[in-house]
PDB file of C-alpha atoms in Angstrom:
ATOM      1  CA  UNK B 646     -92.390 102.459 -35.062  1.00 81.00           C
ATOM      2  CA  UNK B 647     -90.359 105.700 -35.241  1.00 90.00           C
ATOM      3  CA  UNK B 648     -87.542 103.890 -37.104  1.00 92.00           C
ATOM      4  CA  UNK B 649     -89.968 103.045 -39.839  1.00 94.00           C
ATOM      5  CA  UNK B 650     -91.079 106.551 -40.285  1.00 95.00           C
ATOM      6  CA  UNK B 651     -87.488 107.662 -40.278  1.00 96.00           C
ATOM      7  CA  UNK B 652     -86.466 105.149 -42.814  1.00 95.00           C
ATOM      8  CA  UNK B 653     -89.568 106.278 -44.927  1.00 95.00           C
ATOM      9  CA  UNK B 654     -88.460 109.963 -44.476  1.00 96.00           C
ATOM     10  CA  UNK B 655     -84.915 109.090 -45.792  1.00 95.00           C
ATOM     11  CA  UNK B 656     -86.443 107.227 -48.563  1.00 94.00           C
ATOM     12  CA  UNK B 657     -88.652 110.052 -49.783  1.00 93.00           C
ATOM     13  CA  UNK B 658     -85.852 112.409 -49.481  1.00 92.00           C
ATOM     14  CA  UNK B 659     -83.525 110.262 -51.626  1.00 88.00           C
ATOM     15  CA  UNK B 660     -86.233 109.698 -54.226  1.00 86.00           C
ATOM     16  CA  UNK B 661     -86.765 113.465 -54.370  1.00 87.00           C
ATOM     17  CA  UNK B 662     -83.015 114.260 -54.800  1.00 83.00           C
ATOM     18  CA  UNK B 663     -82.722 111.486 -57.467  1.00 77.00           C
ATOM     19  CA  UNK B 664     -85.799 113.063 -59.309  1.00 78.00           C
ATOM     20  CA  UNK B 665     -84.285 116.349 -59.242  1.00 76.00           C
ATOM     21  CA  UNK B 666     -80.584 115.500 -59.755  1.00 72.00           C
ATOM     22  CA  UNK B 667     -80.311 111.969 -61.002  1.00 66.00           C
ATOM     23  CA  UNK B 668     -78.606 112.530 -64.386  1.00 68.00           C
ATOM     24  CA  UNK B 669     -76.252 115.145 -62.755  1.00 70.00           C
ATOM     25  CA  UNK B 670     -75.293 112.623 -60.003  1.00 69.00           C
ATOM     26  CA  UNK B 671     -74.742 109.935 -62.667  1.00 67.00           C
ATOM     27  CA  UNK B 672     -72.517 112.178 -64.717  1.00 71.00           C
ATOM     28  CA  UNK B 673     -70.532 113.107 -61.692  1.00 70.00           C
ATOM     29  CA  UNK B 674     -69.944 109.506 -60.757  1.00 67.00           C
ATOM     30  CA  UNK B 675     -69.025 108.398 -64.222  1.00 69.00           C
ATOM     31  CA  UNK B 676     -66.661 111.378 -64.620  1.00 70.00           C
ATOM     32  CA  UNK B 677     -64.917 110.602 -61.394  1.00 72.00           C
ATOM     33  CA  UNK B 678     -64.535 106.946 -62.209  1.00 65.00           C
ATOM     34  CA  UNK B 679     -63.222 107.669 -65.793  1.00 68.00           C
ATOM     35  CA  UNK B 680     -60.555 110.068 -64.173  1.00 69.00           C
ATOM     36  CA  UNK B 681     -59.528 107.225 -61.909  1.00 67.00           C
ATOM     37  CA  UNK B 682     -59.282 104.692 -64.590  1.00 68.00           C
ATOM     38  CA  UNK B 683     -57.438 106.861 -66.971  1.00 67.00           C
ATOM     39  CA  UNK B 684     -54.081 105.983 -65.169  1.00 65.00           C
ATOM     40  CA  UNK B 685     -52.498 109.484 -65.953  1.00 65.00           C
ATOM     41  CA  UNK B 686     -51.980 112.155 -63.350  1.00 69.00           C
ATOM     42  CA  UNK B 687     -54.864 114.443 -63.659  1.00 68.00           C
ATOM     43  CA  UNK B 688     -54.246 118.229 -64.117  1.00 68.00           C
ATOM     44  CA  UNK B 689     -56.382 121.078 -62.897  1.00 71.00           C
ATOM     45  CA  UNK B 690     -58.117 121.149 -66.384  1.00 72.00           C
ATOM     46  CA  UNK B 691     -59.085 117.719 -65.760  1.00 68.00           C
ATOM     47  CA  UNK B 692     -60.795 118.399 -62.466  1.00 71.00           C
ATOM     48  CA  UNK B 693     -62.610 121.497 -63.864  1.00 73.00           C
ATOM     49  CA  UNK B 694     -65.706 119.650 -65.095  1.00 72.00           C
ATOM     50  CA  UNK B 695     -65.982 117.965 -61.720  1.00 73.00           C
ATOM     51  CA  UNK B 696     -65.713 121.132 -59.911  1.00 76.00           C
ATOM     52  CA  UNK B 697     -68.524 122.655 -61.996  1.00 75.00           C
ATOM     53  CA  UNK B 698     -70.606 119.476 -61.378  1.00 74.00           C
ATOM     54  CA  UNK B 699     -69.752 119.476 -57.714  1.00 75.00           C
ATOM     55  CA  UNK B 700     -70.759 123.179 -57.351  1.00 77.00           C
ATOM     56  CA  UNK B 701     -74.163 122.634 -58.988  1.00 73.00           C
ATOM     57  CA  UNK B 702     -74.892 119.559 -56.812  1.00 73.00           C
ATOM     58  CA  UNK B 703     -73.923 121.368 -53.745  1.00 78.00           C
ATOM     59  CA  UNK B 704     -76.087 124.281 -54.469  1.00 80.00           C
ATOM     60  CA  UNK B 705     -79.119 122.056 -54.618  1.00 78.00           C
ATOM     61  CA  UNK B 706     -78.065 119.358 -52.053  1.00 83.00           C
ATOM     62  CA  UNK B 707     -76.655 121.485 -49.188  1.00 86.00           C
ATOM     63  CA  UNK B 708     -79.903 123.380 -48.257  1.00 90.00           C
ATOM     64  CA  UNK B 709     -82.061 120.405 -48.731  1.00 90.00           C
ATOM     65  CA  UNK B 710     -79.744 118.224 -46.749  1.00 91.00           C
ATOM     66  CA  UNK B 711     -79.487 120.871 -43.966  1.00 92.00           C
ATOM     67  CA  UNK B 712     -83.420 121.017 -43.539  1.00 94.00           C
ATOM     68  CA  UNK B 713     -83.654 117.154 -43.749  1.00 95.00           C
ATOM     69  CA  UNK B 714     -80.929 116.736 -41.143  1.00 95.00           C
ATOM     70  CA  UNK B 715     -82.601 119.358 -38.795  1.00 96.00           C
ATOM     71  CA  UNK B 716     -85.875 117.585 -39.268  1.00 96.00           C
ATOM     72  CA  UNK B 717     -84.399 114.113 -38.271  1.00 96.00           C
ATOM     73  CA  UNK B 718     -82.184 115.435 -35.622  1.00 96.00           C
ATOM     74  CA  UNK B 719     -85.152 117.036 -34.024  1.00 96.00           C
ATOM     75  CA  UNK B 720     -87.264 113.913 -34.269  1.00 97.00           C
ATOM     76  CA  UNK B 721     -84.591 111.838 -32.521  1.00 97.00           C
ATOM     77  CA  UNK B 722     -84.479 114.305 -29.746  1.00 96.00           C
ATOM     78  CA  UNK B 723     -88.355 114.585 -29.572  1.00 96.00           C
ATOM     79  CA  UNK B 724     -88.600 110.784 -29.240  1.00 96.00           C
ATOM     80  CA  UNK B 725     -86.445 110.814 -26.152  1.00 95.00           C
ATOM     81  CA  UNK B 726     -87.435 114.180 -24.531  1.00 95.00           C
ATOM     82  CA  UNK B 727     -91.053 114.385 -25.512  1.00 94.00           C
ATOM     83  CA  UNK B 728     -92.220 110.884 -25.899  1.00 93.00           C
ATOM     84  CA  UNK B 729     -95.876 111.961 -26.002  1.00 92.00           C
ATOM     85  CA  UNK B 730     -95.527 113.632 -29.241  1.00 92.00           C
ATOM     86  CA  UNK B 731     -95.107 110.425 -31.320  1.00 90.00           C
ATOM     87  CA  UNK B 732     -97.293 111.243 -34.258  1.00 91.00           C
ATOM     88  CA  UNK B 733     -95.672 110.769 -37.702  1.00 93.00           C
ATOM     89  CA  UNK B 734     -92.620 109.220 -36.001  1.00 94.00           C
ATOM     90  CA  UNK B 735     -91.815 112.380 -34.147  1.00 96.00           C
ATOM     91  CA  UNK B 736     -91.122 114.118 -37.483  1.00 96.00           C
ATOM     92  CA  UNK B 737     -92.283 117.820 -37.808  1.00 94.00           C
ATOM     93  CA  UNK B 738     -91.324 121.036 -39.650  1.00 94.00           C
ATOM     94  CA  UNK B 739     -91.733 123.983 -37.466  1.00 94.00           C
ATOM     95  CA  UNK B 740     -89.860 126.104 -35.109  1.00 96.00           C
ATOM     96  CA  UNK B 741     -88.154 123.287 -33.335  1.00 96.00           C
ATOM     97  CA  UNK B 742     -86.592 122.380 -36.602  1.00 97.00           C
ATOM     98  CA  UNK B 743     -85.686 125.951 -37.339  1.00 97.00           C
ATOM     99  CA  UNK B 744     -83.865 126.278 -34.007  1.00 97.00           C
ATOM    100  CA  UNK B 745     -82.029 122.897 -34.603  1.00 97.00           C
ATOM    101  CA  UNK B 746     -81.010 124.105 -38.073  1.00 97.00           C
ATOM    102  CA  UNK B 747     -79.659 127.370 -36.647  1.00 97.00           C
ATOM    103  CA  UNK B 748     -77.814 125.488 -33.974  1.00 97.00           C
ATOM    104  CA  UNK B 749     -76.225 123.228 -36.485  1.00 95.00           C
ATOM    105  CA  UNK B 750     -75.122 125.889 -39.030  1.00 95.00           C
ATOM    106  CA  UNK B 751     -73.577 127.771 -35.927  1.00 96.00           C
ATOM    107  CA  UNK B 752     -71.806 124.659 -34.625  1.00 95.00           C
ATOM    108  CA  UNK B 753     -70.466 123.888 -38.243  1.00 94.00           C
ATOM    109  CA  UNK B 754     -68.961 127.403 -38.414  1.00 95.00           C
ATOM    110  CA  UNK B 755     -67.434 127.128 -34.957  1.00 95.00           C
ATOM    111  CA  UNK B 756     -65.724 123.988 -35.896  1.00 95.00           C
ATOM    112  CA  UNK B 757     -64.629 125.452 -39.294  1.00 95.00           C
ATOM    113  CA  UNK B 758     -63.072 128.468 -37.452  1.00 95.00           C
ATOM    114  CA  UNK B 759     -61.201 126.108 -35.151  1.00 94.00           C
ATOM    115  CA  UNK B 760     -59.860 123.908 -38.059  1.00 94.00           C
ATOM    116  CA  UNK B 761     -58.791 127.117 -39.875  1.00 95.00           C
ATOM    117  CA  UNK B 762     -56.952 128.532 -37.002  1.00 95.00           C
ATOM    118  CA  UNK B 763     -55.354 125.140 -36.276  1.00 93.00           C
ATOM    119  CA  UNK B 764     -54.486 124.604 -39.882  1.00 93.00           C
ATOM    120  CA  UNK B 765     -52.905 128.176 -40.156  1.00 94.00           C
ATOM    121  CA  UNK B 766     -50.643 127.554 -37.078  1.00 92.00           C
ATOM    122  CA  UNK B 767     -49.690 124.072 -38.242  1.00 92.00           C
ATOM    123  CA  UNK B 768     -48.875 125.373 -41.684  1.00 91.00           C
ATOM    124  CA  UNK B 769     -46.769 128.223 -40.355  1.00 90.00           C
ATOM    125  CA  UNK B 770     -44.715 125.851 -38.155  1.00 89.00           C
ATOM    126  CA  UNK B 771     -44.300 123.481 -41.095  1.00 89.00           C
ATOM    127  CA  UNK B 772     -43.123 126.416 -43.255  1.00 88.00           C
ATOM    128  CA  UNK B 773     -40.585 127.459 -40.502  1.00 86.00           C
ATOM    129  CA  UNK B 774     -39.532 123.991 -40.109  1.00 84.00           C
ATOM    130  CA  UNK B 775     -38.738 123.596 -43.942  1.00 82.00           C
ATOM    131  CA  UNK B 776     -37.255 127.018 -44.035  1.00 82.00           C
ATOM    132  CA  UNK B 777     -34.934 126.468 -40.946  1.00 77.00           C
ATOM    133  CA  UNK B 778     -33.975 122.827 -42.156  1.00 76.00           C
ATOM    134  CA  UNK B 779     -34.338 121.713 -38.626  1.00 78.00           C
ATOM    135  CA  UNK B 780     -35.749 118.171 -38.542  1.00 77.00           C
ATOM    136  CA  UNK B 781     -36.336 118.113 -34.762  1.00 77.00           C
ATOM    137  CA  UNK B 782     -39.111 120.744 -35.399  1.00 80.00           C
ATOM    138  CA  UNK B 783     -41.202 118.015 -36.935  1.00 86.00           C
ATOM    139  CA  UNK B 784     -41.725 116.694 -33.522  1.00 89.00           C
ATOM    140  CA  UNK B 785     -43.492 120.068 -32.743  1.00 89.00           C
ATOM    141  CA  UNK B 786     -45.574 119.693 -35.851  1.00 89.00           C
ATOM    142  CA  UNK B 787     -46.783 116.282 -34.746  1.00 92.00           C
ATOM    143  CA  UNK B 788     -47.539 117.578 -31.283  1.00 93.00           C
ATOM    144  CA  UNK B 789     -49.450 120.501 -32.746  1.00 94.00           C
ATOM    145  CA  UNK B 790     -51.453 118.127 -34.988  1.00 94.00           C
ATOM    146  CA  UNK B 791     -52.441 115.830 -31.827  1.00 96.00           C
ATOM    147  CA  UNK B 792     -53.335 118.934 -30.104  1.00 95.00           C
ATOM    148  CA  UNK B 793     -55.504 120.158 -32.782  1.00 95.00           C
ATOM    149  CA  UNK B 794     -57.305 116.678 -32.888  1.00 95.00           C
ATOM    150  CA  UNK B 795     -57.607 116.900 -29.039  1.00 96.00           C
ATOM    151  CA  UNK B 796     -59.108 120.331 -29.044  1.00 95.00           C
ATOM    152  CA  UNK B 797     -61.585 119.183 -31.738  1.00 95.00           C
ATOM    153  CA  UNK B 798     -62.735 116.281 -29.659  1.00 96.00           C
ATOM    154  CA  UNK B 799     -62.935 118.253 -26.609  1.00 97.00           C
ATOM    155  CA  UNK B 800     -65.163 120.839 -28.026  1.00 96.00           C
ATOM    156  CA  UNK B 801     -67.254 118.311 -29.741  1.00 96.00           C
ATOM    157  CA  UNK B 802     -67.937 116.732 -26.376  1.00 96.00           C
ATOM    158  CA  UNK B 803     -68.524 119.856 -24.633  1.00 96.00           C
ATOM    159  CA  UNK B 804     -70.925 121.044 -27.261  1.00 96.00           C
ATOM    160  CA  UNK B 805     -72.697 117.680 -27.830  1.00 96.00           C
ATOM    161  CA  UNK B 806     -75.740 118.638 -25.878  1.00 96.00           C
ATOM    162  CA  UNK B 807     -76.616 121.809 -27.667  1.00 96.00           C
ATOM    163  CA  UNK B 808     -79.283 120.175 -29.902  1.00 96.00           C
ATOM    164  CA  UNK B 809     -81.020 118.361 -26.989  1.00 96.00           C
ATOM    165  CA  UNK B 810     -80.812 121.448 -24.919  1.00 96.00           C
ATOM    166  CA  UNK B 811     -82.374 123.501 -27.778  1.00 97.00           C
ATOM    167  CA  UNK B 812     -85.140 120.928 -28.144  1.00 96.00           C
ATOM    168  CA  UNK B 813     -85.923 120.589 -24.544  1.00 94.00           C
ATOM    169  CA  UNK B 814     -86.029 124.280 -23.611  1.00 94.00           C
ATOM    170  CA  UNK B 815     -87.573 125.369 -27.028  1.00 94.00           C
ATOM    171  CA  UNK B 816     -84.820 127.942 -27.445  1.00 95.00           C
ATOM    172  CA  UNK B 817     -81.493 128.262 -29.259  1.00 95.00           C
ATOM    173  CA  UNK B 818     -79.124 127.215 -26.678  1.00 93.00           C
ATOM    174  CA  UNK B 819     -75.811 126.588 -28.218  1.00 91.00           C
ATOM    175  CA  UNK B 820     -73.255 127.182 -25.437  1.00 92.00           C
ATOM    176  CA  UNK B 821     -75.431 126.243 -22.590  1.00 94.00           C
ATOM    177  CA  UNK B 822     -74.010 122.814 -23.342  1.00 95.00           C
ATOM    178  CA  UNK B 823     -70.736 123.734 -21.638  1.00 95.00           C
ATOM    179  CA  UNK B 824     -72.548 124.010 -18.212  1.00 93.00           C
ATOM    180  CA  UNK B 825     -74.111 120.579 -18.536  1.00 93.00           C
ATOM    181  CA  UNK B 826     -70.973 118.817 -19.787  1.00 94.00           C
ATOM    182  CA  UNK B 827     -68.572 120.370 -17.077  1.00 93.00           C
ATOM    183  CA  UNK B 828     -67.192 117.428 -15.205  1.00 93.00           C
ATOM    184  CA  UNK B 829     -68.791 114.894 -17.542  1.00 94.00           C
ATOM    185  CA  UNK B 830     -66.323 114.929 -20.273  1.00 95.00           C
ATOM    186  CA  UNK B 831     -65.000 111.290 -19.954  1.00 95.00           C
ATOM    187  CA  UNK B 832     -68.422 109.633 -19.670  1.00 95.00           C
ATOM    188  CA  UNK B 833     -69.697 111.481 -22.522  1.00 96.00           C
ATOM    189  CA  UNK B 834     -66.567 110.764 -24.633  1.00 96.00           C
ATOM    190  CA  UNK B 835     -66.920 107.155 -23.760  1.00 96.00           C
ATOM    191  CA  UNK B 836     -70.608 107.275 -24.625  1.00 96.00           C
ATOM    192  CA  UNK B 837     -69.796 108.851 -28.038  1.00 96.00           C
ATOM    193  CA  UNK B 838     -67.218 106.224 -28.964  1.00 96.00           C
ATOM    194  CA  UNK B 839     -69.680 103.551 -28.074  1.00 96.00           C
ATOM    195  CA  UNK B 840     -72.285 105.139 -30.265  1.00 95.00           C
ATOM    196  CA  UNK B 841     -69.617 105.492 -33.046  1.00 95.00           C
ATOM    197  CA  UNK B 842     -68.845 101.693 -32.747  1.00 96.00           C
ATOM    198  CA  UNK B 843     -72.383 100.762 -32.854  1.00 95.00           C
ATOM    199  CA  UNK B 844     -72.797 102.886 -35.832  1.00 94.00           C
ATOM    200  CA  UNK B 845     -70.065 101.196 -37.667  1.00 93.00           C
ATOM    201  CA  UNK B 846     -71.574  97.767 -36.596  1.00 93.00           C
ATOM    202  CA  UNK B 847     -74.891  98.771 -38.048  1.00 91.00           C
ATOM    203  CA  UNK B 848     -73.074  99.922 -41.335  1.00 89.00           C
ATOM    204  CA  UNK B 849     -71.084  96.565 -41.566  1.00 91.00           C
ATOM    205  CA  UNK B 850     -74.160  94.384 -41.077  1.00 88.00           C
ATOM    206  CA  UNK B 851     -76.233  96.593 -43.488  1.00 84.00           C
ATOM    207  CA  UNK B 852     -73.537  95.954 -46.145  1.00 83.00           C
ATOM    208  CA  UNK B 853     -73.617  92.257 -45.592  1.00 86.00           C
ATOM    209  CA  UNK B 854     -77.355  92.283 -46.008  1.00 80.00           C
ATOM    210  CA  UNK B 855     -77.168  94.720 -48.883  1.00 75.00           C
ATOM    211  CA  UNK B 856     -74.715  92.742 -51.133  1.00 76.00           C
ATOM    212  CA  UNK B 857     -76.943  89.910 -52.192  1.00 77.00           C
ATOM    213  CA  UNK B 858     -79.852  92.389 -52.722  1.00 71.00           C
ATOM    214  CA  UNK B 859     -77.566  94.629 -54.859  1.00 67.00           C
ATOM    215  CA  UNK B 860     -76.264  91.764 -57.014  1.00 68.00           C
ATOM    216  CA  UNK B 861     -79.773  90.619 -57.456  1.00 67.00           C
ATOM    217  CA  UNK B 862     -80.905  93.986 -58.767  1.00 61.00           C
ATOM    218  CA  UNK B 863     -78.046  94.473 -61.268  1.00 59.00           C
ATOM    219  CA  UNK B 864     -75.111  95.378 -58.994  1.00 55.00           C
ATOM    220  CA  UNK B 865     -76.311  98.396 -57.059  1.00 53.00           C
ATOM    221  CA  UNK B 866     -75.693 101.747 -58.569  1.00 54.00           C
ATOM    222  CA  UNK B 867     -73.141 100.296 -60.951  1.00 55.00           C
ATOM    223  CA  UNK B 868     -76.117  99.471 -63.088  1.00 53.00           C
ATOM    224  CA  UNK B 869     -76.517 103.348 -63.913  1.00 55.00           C
ATOM    225  CA  UNK B 870     -73.123 103.444 -65.919  1.00 56.00           C
ATOM    226  CA  UNK B 871     -73.616 104.667 -69.385  1.00 55.00           C
ATOM    227  CA  UNK B 872     -76.836 106.290 -68.575  1.00 53.00           C
ATOM    228  CA  UNK B 873     -75.673 109.875 -67.801  1.00 52.00           C
ATOM    229  CA  UNK B 874     -76.951 111.415 -71.003  1.00 53.00           C
ATOM    230  CA  UNK B 875     -80.407 109.769 -70.867  1.00 53.00           C
ATOM    231  CA  UNK B 876     -83.568 111.339 -69.502  1.00 55.00           C
ATOM    232  CA  UNK B 877     -84.872 110.497 -65.938  1.00 54.00           C
ATOM    233  CA  UNK B 878     -87.644 108.344 -67.573  1.00 59.00           C
ATOM    234  CA  UNK B 879     -85.053 106.214 -69.398  1.00 61.00           C
ATOM    235  CA  UNK B 880     -82.902 105.940 -66.379  1.00 61.00           C
ATOM    236  CA  UNK B 881     -85.779 104.655 -64.329  1.00 60.00           C
ATOM    237  CA  UNK B 882     -86.831 102.217 -67.076  1.00 62.00           C
ATOM    238  CA  UNK B 883     -83.373 100.797 -67.345  1.00 64.00           C
ATOM    239  CA  UNK B 884     -82.348 100.659 -63.741  1.00 65.00           C
ATOM    240  CA  UNK B 885     -85.314 101.074 -61.387  1.00 68.00           C
ATOM    241  CA  UNK B 886     -84.651  97.770 -59.479  1.00 74.00           C
ATOM    242  CA  UNK B 887     -81.122  98.767 -58.639  1.00 73.00           C
ATOM    243  CA  UNK B 888     -82.230 102.309 -57.656  1.00 75.00           C
ATOM    244  CA  UNK B 889     -84.844 101.150 -55.620  1.00 81.00           C
ATOM    245  CA  UNK B 890     -82.703  98.541 -53.678  1.00 80.00           C
ATOM    246  CA  UNK B 891     -80.063 101.292 -53.255  1.00 80.00           C
ATOM    247  CA  UNK B 892     -82.628 103.717 -51.792  1.00 84.00           C
ATOM    248  CA  UNK B 893     -84.151 101.041 -49.528  1.00 87.00           C
ATOM    249  CA  UNK B 894     -80.886  99.909 -48.098  1.00 87.00           C
ATOM    250  CA  UNK B 895     -79.484 103.398 -47.494  1.00 88.00           C
ATOM    251  CA  UNK B 896     -82.807 104.546 -46.057  1.00 93.00           C
ATOM    252  CA  UNK B 897     -82.955 101.862 -43.480  1.00 92.00           C
ATOM    253  CA  UNK B 898     -79.245 102.026 -42.568  1.00 93.00           C
ATOM    254  CA  UNK B 899     -79.470 105.853 -42.248  1.00 93.00           C
ATOM    255  CA  UNK B 900     -82.426 105.567 -39.830  1.00 95.00           C
ATOM    256  CA  UNK B 901     -80.672 103.055 -37.726  1.00 94.00           C
ATOM    257  CA  UNK B 902     -77.375 104.951 -37.506  1.00 94.00           C
ATOM    258  CA  UNK B 903     -79.121 108.313 -36.721  1.00 95.00           C
ATOM    259  CA  UNK B 904     -80.871 106.731 -33.875  1.00 95.00           C
ATOM    260  CA  UNK B 905     -77.720 104.943 -32.481  1.00 95.00           C
ATOM    261  CA  UNK B 906     -75.469 108.138 -32.749  1.00 95.00           C
ATOM    262  CA  UNK B 907     -77.922 110.925 -31.704  1.00 95.00           C
ATOM    263  CA  UNK B 908     -80.452 109.375 -29.219  1.00 96.00           C
ATOM    264  CA  UNK B 909     -77.758 108.635 -26.435  1.00 96.00           C
ATOM    265  CA  UNK B 910     -76.909 112.479 -26.139  1.00 96.00           C
ATOM    266  CA  UNK B 911     -80.669 113.283 -25.751  1.00 96.00           C
ATOM    267  CA  UNK B 912     -81.046 110.497 -23.209  1.00 95.00           C
ATOM    268  CA  UNK B 913     -77.998 111.858 -21.366  1.00 95.00           C
ATOM    269  CA  UNK B 914     -79.408 115.348 -21.214  1.00 95.00           C
ATOM    270  CA  UNK B 915     -82.803 113.956 -19.973  1.00 94.00           C
ATOM    271  CA  UNK B 916     -81.092 111.965 -17.344  1.00 93.00           C
ATOM    272  CA  UNK B 917     -78.998 115.061 -16.070  1.00 90.00           C
ATOM    273  CA  UNK B 918     -82.393 117.264 -15.981  1.00 85.00           C
ATOM    274  CA  UNK B 919     -84.206 114.265 -14.164  1.00 78.00           C
ATOM    275  CA  UNK B 920     -86.882 113.361 -16.671  1.00 56.00           C
ATOM    276  CA  UNK B 921     -88.541 114.011 -19.926  1.00 52.00           C
ATOM    277  CA  UNK B 922     -89.423 117.516 -20.948  1.00 53.00           C
ATOM    278  CA  UNK B 923     -92.985 118.850 -21.128  1.00 49.00           C
TER     279      UNK B 923
END
């Protein structure tokens, strides 16, 4: 039952985004396709309109997406950790969601900082390698890239319980995850890989189911080509079956994937603690 609520939540979110940004999204997709089909090597001037449209889209989509993500991540954790709070498919908008949002933003910046540092080191070594004209140093570059990937994976696993702990203890608990994941790295990594594989399988199966539905409704979002200068009313009149099918397909797939990917970590924390939270 919770999956139905989550799919409806995603559908409402997508409808709201399309209502606010539909023409802009169509313009961006059309401009990108035209640039790809031109055949010529694009210059920075060609990219300038895309950057402007992207900036506008991100200014609206990023905060809304962060709030929606916090709500759905909290709902998945709540379903596992507090099964008694099942009203509205475990969806809420309260302090739990605020705390999850804060944790998500902090984790984003932690990983961004790691990537910036790793990129700086790798870039410096590449510069030294080119300047010194020593091909053997490229082996060091490869090793550094592998080390950076390994560091990101290690940190992701060690911090993977941050949101479940935050939900269970009703406080911001970002780095408490290190204590719970100590000595459990490989089982958690295996669980994460299995969850990722299951998510890919869900995506592939969803695509197979979606194809005939998309063709039956006009080829999916391709039906929106040429409507970038029209009003939202005209867009809906011309392509509502394709839009509805796209929203339905993506809402269901998103609900299934978020459950497959995030629920196992909350279940792992619950099992470590020895039961559901109060």
